[in-house]
């Protein structure tokens, strides 16, 4: 609806200041021409909005103009109270701020929307942790959170997986990302996007020099590129296995991150077929936890890897 779009433009201009018409068009999923027509409509309604041309131009409100906007719909009000990953707020030291903000939002909601919003907060819970996930090392994110908000370069010590010694990097941060309960620093290093797990960072220092991000590049874009690199990384191994019907749900729950598509329906003997993608061959040992309820069928080297692991386990405990 046009009224919702005008309200969205007004909110964006109040929170962001000057915004390019192309960015407004992208956010609202309309054409730039439609954005300009909406700006004319806002101006005609008495909103002091203006446009500036040029490289650093954009659309903005006159300095000092503010308006209290309470035009939330019922669905928008409910959406505010379905907050994915409340643990993320705790990790950032924002639990108290979150509770305070929600109280203020509830007080500002139109009275008819308050019961639905309050009920949603009690009936919907989002837990980002996977089932039976091992305990994660404690990470103090508050210094890192404060550091990425300063728009300064960071000097860090970082220990890569599988290595004992840490390396020193000077990076240009875009921000923080929580992925399945693990926090990452997303930053440029020598002009290229990099991921740094927060629990492997040490000796964080904020540099005096300003950040040197790539122009026009935002956190979400860099994260999407890095995530694709991880997911499309070559050199993995495809495993075909059969799984007993009675353990199929458990296997999907625990090893689902490595599943390549949906398992087949169980056959008459009660076995379902499933395929798994692992980054390296030794990672197939994850399936040993299911005992005889999962049998790897192919490739032969995966079966041999599991046989070696079973022999090592047997040798460890035999005669103990």
PDB file of N, CA, C and O in Angstrom, residues 10-85:
ATOM      1  N   UNK A  10       9.530   7.716   5.451  1.00  0.00           N
ATOM      2  CA  UNK A  10       9.692   8.687   6.522  1.00  0.00           C
ATOM      3  C   UNK A  10      10.547   8.123   7.656  1.00  0.00           C
ATOM      4  O   UNK A  10      11.449   8.788   8.178  1.00  0.00           O
ATOM      5  N   UNK A  11      10.310   6.854   8.028  1.00  0.00           N
ATOM      6  CA  UNK A  11      11.091   6.228   9.089  1.00  0.00           C
ATOM      7  C   UNK A  11      12.552   6.076   8.681  1.00  0.00           C
ATOM      8  O   UNK A  11      13.461   6.306   9.483  1.00  0.00           O
ATOM      9  N   UNK A  12      12.799   5.672   7.436  1.00  0.00           N
ATOM     10  CA  UNK A  12      14.174   5.520   6.961  1.00  0.00           C
ATOM     11  C   UNK A  12      14.919   6.847   6.971  1.00  0.00           C
ATOM     12  O   UNK A  12      16.088   6.920   7.374  1.00  0.00           O
ATOM     13  N   UNK A  13      14.244   7.908   6.538  1.00  0.00           N
ATOM     14  CA  UNK A  13      14.894   9.220   6.515  1.00  0.00           C
ATOM     15  C   UNK A  13      15.167   9.727   7.927  1.00  0.00           C
ATOM     16  O   UNK A  13      16.177  10.386   8.177  1.00  0.00           O
ATOM     17  N   UNK A  14      14.275   9.422   8.857  1.00  0.00           N
ATOM     18  CA  UNK A  14      14.490   9.860  10.240  1.00  0.00           C
ATOM     19  C   UNK A  14      15.663   9.127  10.877  1.00  0.00           C
ATOM     20  O   UNK A  14      16.414   9.705  11.664  1.00  0.00           O
ATOM     21  N   UNK A  15      15.813   7.840  10.558  1.00  0.00           N
ATOM     22  CA  UNK A  15      16.864   7.053  11.210  1.00  0.00           C
ATOM     23  C   UNK A  15      18.190   7.108  10.477  1.00  0.00           C
ATOM     24  O   UNK A  15      19.250   6.976  11.093  1.00  0.00           O
ATOM     25  N   UNK A  16      18.159   7.289   9.157  1.00  0.00           N
ATOM     26  CA  UNK A  16      19.385   7.224   8.369  1.00  0.00           C
ATOM     27  C   UNK A  16      19.913   8.585   7.940  1.00  0.00           C
ATOM     28  O   UNK A  16      21.055   8.703   7.495  1.00  0.00           O
ATOM     29  N   UNK A  17      19.090   9.623   8.004  1.00  0.00           N
ATOM     30  CA  UNK A  17      19.515  10.914   7.470  1.00  0.00           C
ATOM     31  C   UNK A  17      19.344  10.927   5.960  1.00  0.00           C
ATOM     32  O   UNK A  17      18.294  10.585   5.441  1.00  0.00           O
ATOM     33  N   UNK A  18      20.406  11.321   5.235  1.00  0.00           N
ATOM     34  CA  UNK A  18      20.340  11.372   3.772  1.00  0.00           C
ATOM     35  C   UNK A  18      20.454   9.963   3.188  1.00  0.00           C
ATOM     36  O   UNK A  18      21.343   9.206   3.527  1.00  0.00           O
ATOM     37  N   UNK A  19      19.516   9.622   2.285  1.00  0.00           N
ATOM     38  CA  UNK A  19      19.494   8.292   1.657  1.00  0.00           C
ATOM     39  C   UNK A  19      19.320   8.476   0.159  1.00  0.00           C
ATOM     40  O   UNK A  19      18.487   9.280  -0.288  1.00  0.00           O
ATOM     41  N   UNK A  20      20.094   7.727  -0.622  1.00  0.00           N
ATOM     42  CA  UNK A  20      19.978   7.821  -2.074  1.00  0.00           C
ATOM     43  C   UNK A  20      18.653   7.214  -2.535  1.00  0.00           C
ATOM     44  O   UNK A  20      18.167   6.245  -1.956  1.00  0.00           O
ATOM     45  N   UNK A  21      18.086   7.791  -3.599  1.00  0.00           N
ATOM     46  CA  UNK A  21      16.806   7.304  -4.123  1.00  0.00           C
ATOM     47  C   UNK A  21      16.913   5.848  -4.554  1.00  0.00           C
ATOM     48  O   UNK A  21      15.978   5.062  -4.370  1.00  0.00           O
ATOM     49  N   UNK A  22      18.066   5.468  -5.118  1.00  0.00           N
ATOM     50  CA  UNK A  22      18.239   4.083  -5.562  1.00  0.00           C
ATOM     51  C   UNK A  22      18.189   3.116  -4.384  1.00  0.00           C
ATOM     52  O   UNK A  22      17.641   2.007  -4.494  1.00  0.00           O
ATOM     53  N   UNK A  23      18.750   3.531  -3.251  1.00  0.00           N
ATOM     54  CA  UNK A  23      18.721   2.671  -2.069  1.00  0.00           C
ATOM     55  C   UNK A  23      17.304   2.544  -1.529  1.00  0.00           C
ATOM     56  O   UNK A  23      16.868   1.456  -1.130  1.00  0.00           O
ATOM     57  N   UNK A  24      16.565   3.649  -1.504  1.00  0.00           N
ATOM     58  CA  UNK A  24      15.169   3.577  -1.078  1.00  0.00           C
ATOM     59  C   UNK A  24      14.368   2.649  -1.989  1.00  0.00           C
ATOM     60  O   UNK A  24      13.558   1.843  -1.522  1.00  0.00           O
ATOM     61  N   UNK A  25      14.603   2.769  -3.289  1.00  0.00           N
ATOM     62  CA  UNK A  25      13.890   1.934  -4.246  1.00  0.00           C
ATOM     63  C   UNK A  25      14.198   0.458  -4.011  1.00  0.00           C
ATOM     64  O   UNK A  25      13.298  -0.394  -4.063  1.00  0.00           O
ATOM     65  N   UNK A  26      15.474   0.148  -3.733  1.00  0.00           N
ATOM     66  CA  UNK A  26      15.862  -1.247  -3.496  1.00  0.00           C
ATOM     67  C   UNK A  26      15.227  -1.788  -2.225  1.00  0.00           C
ATOM     68  O   UNK A  26      14.713  -2.904  -2.197  1.00  0.00           O
ATOM     69  N   UNK A  27      15.245  -0.994  -1.158  1.00  0.00           N
ATOM     70  CA  UNK A  27      14.679  -1.440   0.117  1.00  0.00           C
ATOM     71  C   UNK A  27      13.166  -1.644   0.025  1.00  0.00           C
ATOM     72  O   UNK A  27      12.618  -2.566   0.632  1.00  0.00           O
ATOM     73  N   UNK A  28      12.497  -0.774  -0.727  1.00  0.00           N
ATOM     74  CA  UNK A  28      11.040  -0.827  -0.809  1.00  0.00           C
ATOM     75  C   UNK A  28      10.543  -1.665  -1.986  1.00  0.00           C
ATOM     76  O   UNK A  28       9.339  -1.840  -2.161  1.00  0.00           O
ATOM     77  N   UNK A  29      11.489  -2.151  -2.814  1.00  0.00           N
ATOM     78  CA  UNK A  29      11.167  -2.997  -3.970  1.00  0.00           C
ATOM     79  C   UNK A  29      10.230  -2.283  -4.944  1.00  0.00           C
ATOM     80  O   UNK A  29       9.216  -2.838  -5.393  1.00  0.00           O
ATOM     81  N   UNK A  30      10.578  -1.028  -5.249  1.00  0.00           N
ATOM     82  CA  UNK A  30       9.843  -0.247  -6.241  1.00  0.00           C
ATOM     83  C   UNK A  30      10.865   0.416  -7.152  1.00  0.00           C
ATOM     84  O   UNK A  30      12.075   0.283  -6.967  1.00  0.00           O
ATOM     85  N   UNK A  31      10.390   1.145  -8.148  1.00  0.00           N
ATOM     86  CA  UNK A  31      11.296   1.846  -9.049  1.00  0.00           C
ATOM     87  C   UNK A  31      11.731   3.174  -8.446  1.00  0.00           C
ATOM     88  O   UNK A  31      11.091   3.714  -7.535  1.00  0.00           O
ATOM     89  N   UNK A  32      12.831   3.721  -8.972  1.00  0.00           N
ATOM     90  CA  UNK A  32      13.302   5.031  -8.522  1.00  0.00           C
ATOM     91  C   UNK A  32      12.256   6.092  -8.845  1.00  0.00           C
ATOM     92  O   UNK A  32      12.047   7.031  -8.060  1.00  0.00           O
ATOM     93  N   UNK A  33      11.591   5.944  -9.986  1.00  0.00           N
ATOM     94  CA  UNK A  33      10.538   6.905 -10.348  1.00  0.00           C
ATOM     95  C   UNK A  33       9.431   6.918  -9.297  1.00  0.00           C
ATOM     96  O   UNK A  33       8.919   7.987  -8.912  1.00  0.00           O
ATOM     97  N   UNK A  34       9.043   5.715  -8.799  1.00  0.00           N
ATOM     98  CA  UNK A  34       8.015   5.641  -7.759  1.00  0.00           C
ATOM     99  C   UNK A  34       8.474   6.327  -6.481  1.00  0.00           C
ATOM    100  O   UNK A  34       7.701   7.016  -5.809  1.00  0.00           O
ATOM    101  N   UNK A  35       9.757   6.175  -6.147  1.00  0.00           N
ATOM    102  CA  UNK A  35      10.294   6.840  -4.957  1.00  0.00           C
ATOM    103  C   UNK A  35      10.164   8.351  -5.081  1.00  0.00           C
ATOM    104  O   UNK A  35       9.741   9.040  -4.142  1.00  0.00           O
ATOM    105  N   UNK A  36      10.503   8.897  -6.259  1.00  0.00           N
ATOM    106  CA  UNK A  36      10.400  10.344  -6.459  1.00  0.00           C
ATOM    107  C   UNK A  36       8.951  10.807  -6.368  1.00  0.00           C
ATOM    108  O   UNK A  36       8.672  11.886  -5.815  1.00  0.00           O
ATOM    109  N   UNK A  37       8.018   9.999  -6.868  1.00  0.00           N
ATOM    110  CA  UNK A  37       6.608  10.367  -6.738  1.00  0.00           C
ATOM    111  C   UNK A  37       6.185  10.358  -5.268  1.00  0.00           C
ATOM    112  O   UNK A  37       5.416  11.221  -4.822  1.00  0.00           O
ATOM    113  N   UNK A  38       6.697   9.376  -4.508  1.00  0.00           N
ATOM    114  CA  UNK A  38       6.365   9.317  -3.079  1.00  0.00           C
ATOM    115  C   UNK A  38       6.941  10.517  -2.334  1.00  0.00           C
ATOM    116  O   UNK A  38       6.309  11.049  -1.406  1.00  0.00           O
ATOM    117  N   UNK A  39       8.127  10.954  -2.721  1.00  0.00           N
ATOM    118  CA  UNK A  39       8.733  12.128  -2.084  1.00  0.00           C
ATOM    119  C   UNK A  39       7.877  13.360  -2.356  1.00  0.00           C
ATOM    120  O   UNK A  39       7.658  14.205  -1.473  1.00  0.00           O
ATOM    121  N   UNK A  40       7.375  13.468  -3.572  1.00  0.00           N
ATOM    122  CA  UNK A  40       6.491  14.594  -3.900  1.00  0.00           C
ATOM    123  C   UNK A  40       5.221  14.532  -3.052  1.00  0.00           C
ATOM    124  O   UNK A  40       4.716  15.570  -2.587  1.00  0.00           O
ATOM    125  N   UNK A  41       4.704  13.311  -2.820  1.00  0.00           N
ATOM    126  CA  UNK A  41       3.492  13.164  -2.014  1.00  0.00           C
ATOM    127  C   UNK A  41       3.762  13.560  -0.558  1.00  0.00           C
ATOM    128  O   UNK A  41       2.927  14.216   0.082  1.00  0.00           O
ATOM    129  N   UNK A  42       4.911  13.194  -0.028  1.00  0.00           N
ATOM    130  CA  UNK A  42       5.259  13.588   1.332  1.00  0.00           C
ATOM    131  C   UNK A  42       5.380  15.107   1.442  1.00  0.00           C
ATOM    132  O   UNK A  42       4.912  15.716   2.405  1.00  0.00           O
ATOM    133  N   UNK A  43       6.017  15.711   0.456  1.00  0.00           N
ATOM    134  CA  UNK A  43       6.175  17.165   0.464  1.00  0.00           C
ATOM    135  C   UNK A  43       4.825  17.857   0.408  1.00  0.00           C
ATOM    136  O   UNK A  43       4.583  18.836   1.126  1.00  0.00           O
ATOM    137  N   UNK A  44       3.926  17.325  -0.431  1.00  0.00           N
ATOM    138  CA  UNK A  44       2.593  17.919  -0.536  1.00  0.00           C
ATOM    139  C   UNK A  44       1.815  17.787   0.764  1.00  0.00           C
ATOM    140  O   UNK A  44       0.931  18.607   1.061  1.00  0.00           O
ATOM    141  N   UNK A  45       2.146  16.757   1.559  1.00  0.00           N
ATOM    142  CA  UNK A  45       1.463  16.548   2.838  1.00  0.00           C
ATOM    143  C   UNK A  45       2.075  17.380   3.962  1.00  0.00           C
ATOM    144  O   UNK A  45       1.644  17.282   5.110  1.00  0.00           O
ATOM    145  N   UNK A  46       3.093  18.200   3.633  1.00  0.00           N
ATOM    146  CA  UNK A  46       3.682  19.080   4.628  1.00  0.00           C
ATOM    147  C   UNK A  46       4.950  18.567   5.273  1.00  0.00           C
ATOM    148  O   UNK A  46       5.472  19.192   6.202  1.00  0.00           O
ATOM    149  N   UNK A  47       5.474  17.414   4.807  1.00  0.00           N
ATOM    150  CA  UNK A  47       6.730  16.887   5.363  1.00  0.00           C
ATOM    151  C   UNK A  47       7.891  17.618   4.690  1.00  0.00           C
ATOM    152  O   UNK A  47       7.986  17.642   3.459  1.00  0.00           O
ATOM    153  N   UNK A  48       8.785  18.238   5.458  1.00  0.00           N
ATOM    154  CA  UNK A  48       9.885  19.016   4.859  1.00  0.00           C
ATOM    155  C   UNK A  48      10.998  18.115   4.321  1.00  0.00           C
ATOM    156  O   UNK A  48      12.057  17.967   4.934  1.00  0.00           O
ATOM    157  N   UNK A  49      10.744  17.516   3.181  1.00  0.00           N
ATOM    158  CA  UNK A  49      11.702  16.598   2.567  1.00  0.00           C
ATOM    159  C   UNK A  49      12.263  17.252   1.318  1.00  0.00           C
ATOM    160  O   UNK A  49      11.572  17.992   0.612  1.00  0.00           O
ATOM    161  N   UNK A  50      13.544  17.021   1.045  1.00  0.00           N
ATOM    162  CA  UNK A  50      14.162  17.620  -0.136  1.00  0.00           C
ATOM    163  C   UNK A  50      15.184  16.650  -0.720  1.00  0.00           C
ATOM    164  O   UNK A  50      15.608  15.694  -0.073  1.00  0.00           O
ATOM    165  N   UNK A  51      15.569  16.886  -1.969  1.00  0.00           N
ATOM    166  CA  UNK A  51      16.532  16.040  -2.669  1.00  0.00           C
ATOM    167  C   UNK A  51      17.727  16.876  -3.106  1.00  0.00           C
ATOM    168  O   UNK A  51      17.570  18.027  -3.528  1.00  0.00           O
ATOM    169  N   UNK A  52      18.911  16.287  -2.993  1.00  0.00           N
ATOM    170  CA  UNK A  52      20.142  16.926  -3.453  1.00  0.00           C
ATOM    171  C   UNK A  52      20.770  16.052  -4.531  1.00  0.00           C
ATOM    172  O   UNK A  52      20.849  14.840  -4.384  1.00  0.00           O
ATOM    173  N   UNK A  53      21.220  16.672  -5.606  1.00  0.00           N
ATOM    174  CA  UNK A  53      21.868  15.946  -6.683  1.00  0.00           C
ATOM    175  C   UNK A  53      23.369  15.875  -6.436  1.00  0.00           C
ATOM    176  O   UNK A  53      23.906  16.542  -5.566  1.00  0.00           O
ATOM    177  N   UNK A  54      24.032  15.047  -7.219  1.00  0.00           N
ATOM    178  CA  UNK A  54      25.486  14.935  -7.113  1.00  0.00           C
ATOM    179  C   UNK A  54      25.924  13.639  -6.470  1.00  0.00           C
ATOM    180  O   UNK A  54      25.111  12.825  -6.010  1.00  0.00           O
ATOM    181  N   UNK A  55      27.249  13.453  -6.434  1.00  0.00           N
ATOM    182  CA  UNK A  55      27.825  12.194  -5.941  1.00  0.00           C
ATOM    183  C   UNK A  55      27.423  11.906  -4.498  1.00  0.00           C
ATOM    184  O   UNK A  55      27.172  10.764  -4.125  1.00  0.00           O
ATOM    185  N   UNK A  56      27.391  12.943  -3.675  1.00  0.00           N
ATOM    186  CA  UNK A  56      27.060  12.765  -2.265  1.00  0.00           C
ATOM    187  C   UNK A  56      25.637  13.231  -1.967  1.00  0.00           C
ATOM    188  O   UNK A  56      25.301  13.537  -0.819  1.00  0.00           O
ATOM    189  N   UNK A  57      24.811  13.288  -2.981  1.00  0.00           N
ATOM    190  CA  UNK A  57      23.443  13.745  -2.803  1.00  0.00           C
ATOM    191  C   UNK A  57      22.539  12.646  -2.273  1.00  0.00           C
ATOM    192  O   UNK A  57      22.970  11.562  -1.902  1.00  0.00           O
ATOM    193  N   UNK A  58      21.257  12.934  -2.249  1.00  0.00           N
ATOM    194  CA  UNK A  58      20.275  11.985  -1.755  1.00  0.00           C
ATOM    195  C   UNK A  58      19.035  12.704  -1.303  1.00  0.00           C
ATOM    196  O   UNK A  58      18.862  13.909  -1.548  1.00  0.00           O
ATOM    197  N   UNK A  59      18.174  11.984  -0.637  1.00  0.00           N
ATOM    198  CA  UNK A  59      16.915  12.523  -0.135  1.00  0.00           C
ATOM    199  C   UNK A  59      17.020  12.622   1.376  1.00  0.00           C
ATOM    200  O   UNK A  59      17.521  11.709   2.042  1.00  0.00           O
ATOM    201  N   UNK A  60      16.574  13.738   1.947  1.00  0.00           N
ATOM    202  CA  UNK A  60      16.721  13.958   3.386  1.00  0.00           C
ATOM    203  C   UNK A  60      15.577  14.823   3.892  1.00  0.00           C
ATOM    204  O   UNK A  60      14.847  15.454   3.118  1.00  0.00           O
ATOM    205  N   UNK A  61      15.426  14.841   5.219  1.00  0.00           N
ATOM    206  CA  UNK A  61      14.493  15.726   5.895  1.00  0.00           C
ATOM    207  C   UNK A  61      15.239  16.967   6.360  1.00  0.00           C
ATOM    208  O   UNK A  61      16.442  16.909   6.622  1.00  0.00           O
ATOM    209  N   UNK A  62      14.536  18.085   6.487  1.00  0.00           N
ATOM    210  CA  UNK A  62      15.163  19.286   7.020  1.00  0.00           C
ATOM    211  C   UNK A  62      15.671  19.016   8.432  1.00  0.00           C
ATOM    212  O   UNK A  62      15.012  18.307   9.207  1.00  0.00           O
ATOM    213  N   UNK A  63      16.848  19.524   8.783  1.00  0.00           N
ATOM    214  CA  UNK A  63      17.406  19.293  10.125  1.00  0.00           C
ATOM    215  C   UNK A  63      16.422  19.696  11.214  1.00  0.00           C
ATOM    216  O   UNK A  63      15.763  20.735  11.138  1.00  0.00           O
ATOM    217  N   UNK A  64      16.319  18.833  12.222  1.00  0.00           N
ATOM    218  CA  UNK A  64      15.462  19.126  13.363  1.00  0.00           C
ATOM    219  C   UNK A  64      14.043  18.620  13.235  1.00  0.00           C
ATOM    220  O   UNK A  64      13.299  18.601  14.218  1.00  0.00           O
ATOM    221  N   UNK A  65      13.653  18.163  12.014  1.00  0.00           N
ATOM    222  CA  UNK A  65      12.278  17.681  11.861  1.00  0.00           C
ATOM    223  C   UNK A  65      12.161  16.275  12.418  1.00  0.00           C
ATOM    224  O   UNK A  65      12.934  15.387  12.082  1.00  0.00           O
ATOM    225  N   UNK A  66      11.218  16.061  13.298  1.00  0.00           N
ATOM    226  CA  UNK A  66      10.917  14.747  13.839  1.00  0.00           C
ATOM    227  C   UNK A  66       9.409  14.596  13.922  1.00  0.00           C
ATOM    228  O   UNK A  66       8.669  15.581  14.042  1.00  0.00           O
ATOM    229  N   UNK A  67       8.965  13.346  13.849  1.00  0.00           N
ATOM    230  CA  UNK A  67       7.551  13.083  14.036  1.00  0.00           C
ATOM    231  C   UNK A  67       7.398  11.777  14.784  1.00  0.00           C
ATOM    232  O   UNK A  67       8.193  10.859  14.606  1.00  0.00           O
ATOM    233  N   UNK A  68       6.440  11.683  15.646  1.00  0.00           N
ATOM    234  CA  UNK A  68       6.163  10.438  16.352  1.00  0.00           C
ATOM    235  C   UNK A  68       5.266   9.587  15.471  1.00  0.00           C
ATOM    236  O   UNK A  68       4.109   9.936  15.201  1.00  0.00           O
ATOM    237  N   UNK A  69       5.802   8.461  15.022  1.00  0.00           N
ATOM    238  CA  UNK A  69       5.060   7.586  14.122  1.00  0.00           C
ATOM    239  C   UNK A  69       4.621   6.347  14.889  1.00  0.00           C
ATOM    240  O   UNK A  69       5.449   5.614  15.413  1.00  0.00           O
ATOM    241  N   UNK A  70       3.336   6.139  15.022  1.00  0.00           N
ATOM    242  CA  UNK A  70       2.814   4.984  15.745  1.00  0.00           C
ATOM    243  C   UNK A  70       1.927   4.140  14.855  1.00  0.00           C
ATOM    244  O   UNK A  70       1.033   3.453  15.332  1.00  0.00           O
ATOM    245  N   UNK A  71       2.179   4.161  13.550  1.00  0.00           N
ATOM    246  CA  UNK A  71       1.299   3.460  12.625  1.00  0.00           C
ATOM    247  C   UNK A  71       1.625   2.002  12.433  1.00  0.00           C
ATOM    248  O   UNK A  71       1.560   1.493  11.316  1.00  0.00           O
ATOM    249  N   UNK A  72       1.999   1.292  13.491  1.00  0.00           N
ATOM    250  CA  UNK A  72       2.297  -0.122  13.361  1.00  0.00           C
ATOM    251  C   UNK A  72       1.026  -0.913  13.111  1.00  0.00           C
ATOM    252  O   UNK A  72      -0.006  -0.694  13.735  1.00  0.00           O
ATOM    253  N   UNK A  73       1.113  -1.887  12.196  1.00  0.00           N
ATOM    254  CA  UNK A  73       0.006  -2.807  11.997  1.00  0.00           C
ATOM    255  C   UNK A  73       0.091  -3.915  13.035  1.00  0.00           C
ATOM    256  O   UNK A  73       1.090  -4.078  13.733  1.00  0.00           O
ATOM    257  N   UNK A  74      -0.955  -4.739  13.108  1.00  0.00           N
ATOM    258  CA  UNK A  74      -0.966  -5.834  14.084  1.00  0.00           C
ATOM    259  C   UNK A  74       0.158  -6.816  13.805  1.00  0.00           C
ATOM    260  O   UNK A  74       0.843  -7.285  14.723  1.00  0.00           O
ATOM    261  N   UNK A  75       0.387  -7.154  12.517  1.00  0.00           N
ATOM    262  CA  UNK A  75       1.454  -8.095  12.165  1.00  0.00           C
ATOM    263  C   UNK A  75       2.826  -7.514  12.484  1.00  0.00           C
ATOM    264  O   UNK A  75       3.723  -8.220  12.950  1.00  0.00           O
ATOM    265  N   UNK A  76       3.023  -6.207  12.242  1.00  0.00           N
ATOM    266  CA  UNK A  76       4.302  -5.574  12.545  1.00  0.00           C
ATOM    267  C   UNK A  76       4.560  -5.591  14.050  1.00  0.00           C
ATOM    268  O   UNK A  76       5.693  -5.818  14.497  1.00  0.00           O
ATOM    269  N   UNK A  77       3.527  -5.362  14.833  1.00  0.00           N
ATOM    270  CA  UNK A  77       3.680  -5.380  16.285  1.00  0.00           C
ATOM    271  C   UNK A  77       4.080  -6.765  16.771  1.00  0.00           C
ATOM    272  O   UNK A  77       4.975  -6.911  17.611  1.00  0.00           O
ATOM    273  N   UNK A  78       3.436  -7.804  16.223  1.00  0.00           N
ATOM    274  CA  UNK A  78       3.799  -9.169  16.627  1.00  0.00           C
ATOM    275  C   UNK A  78       5.220  -9.505  16.203  1.00  0.00           C
ATOM    276  O   UNK A  78       5.954 -10.175  16.933  1.00  0.00           O
ATOM    277  N   UNK A  79       5.600  -9.038  15.009  1.00  0.00           N
ATOM    278  CA  UNK A  79       6.938  -9.358  14.500  1.00  0.00           C
ATOM    279  C   UNK A  79       8.028  -8.816  15.421  1.00  0.00           C
ATOM    280  O   UNK A  79       9.081  -9.431  15.583  1.00  0.00           O
ATOM    281  N   UNK A  80       7.785  -7.655  16.036  1.00  0.00           N
ATOM    282  CA  UNK A  80       8.788  -7.066  16.920  1.00  0.00           C
ATOM    283  C   UNK A  80       9.053  -7.925  18.142  1.00  0.00           C
ATOM    284  O   UNK A  80      10.121  -7.842  18.749  1.00  0.00           O
ATOM    285  N   UNK A  81       8.085  -8.757  18.515  1.00  0.00           N
ATOM    286  CA  UNK A  81       8.234  -9.545  19.733  1.00  0.00           C
ATOM    287  C   UNK A  81       8.669 -10.976  19.450  1.00  0.00           C
ATOM    288  O   UNK A  81       8.762 -11.789  20.354  1.00  0.00           O
ATOM    289  N   UNK A  82       8.906 -11.316  18.196  1.00  0.00           N
ATOM    290  CA  UNK A  82       9.524 -12.604  17.858  1.00  0.00           C
ATOM    291  C   UNK A  82      10.982 -12.300  17.586  1.00  0.00           C
ATOM    292  O   UNK A  82      11.387 -12.048  16.454  1.00  0.00           O
ATOM    293  N   UNK A  83      11.781 -12.286  18.620  1.00  0.00           N
ATOM    294  CA  UNK A  83      13.175 -11.872  18.502  1.00  0.00           C
ATOM    295  C   UNK A  83      14.054 -13.101  18.449  1.00  0.00           C
ATOM    296  O   UNK A  83      14.265 -13.786  19.453  1.00  0.00           O
ATOM    297  N   UNK A  84      14.554 -13.414  17.235  1.00  0.00           N
ATOM    298  CA  UNK A  84      15.377 -14.600  17.050  1.00  0.00           C
ATOM    299  C   UNK A  84      16.670 -14.458  17.838  1.00  0.00           C
ATOM    300  O   UNK A  84      17.343 -13.442  17.777  1.00  0.00           O
ATOM    301  N   UNK A  85      17.008 -15.518  18.558  1.00  0.00           N
ATOM    302  CA  UNK A  85      18.297 -15.571  19.228  1.00  0.00           C
ATOM    303  C   UNK A  85      18.450 -14.562  20.345  1.00  0.00           C
ATOM    304  O   UNK A  85      19.311 -13.701  20.301  1.00  0.00           O
TER     305      UNK A  85
END
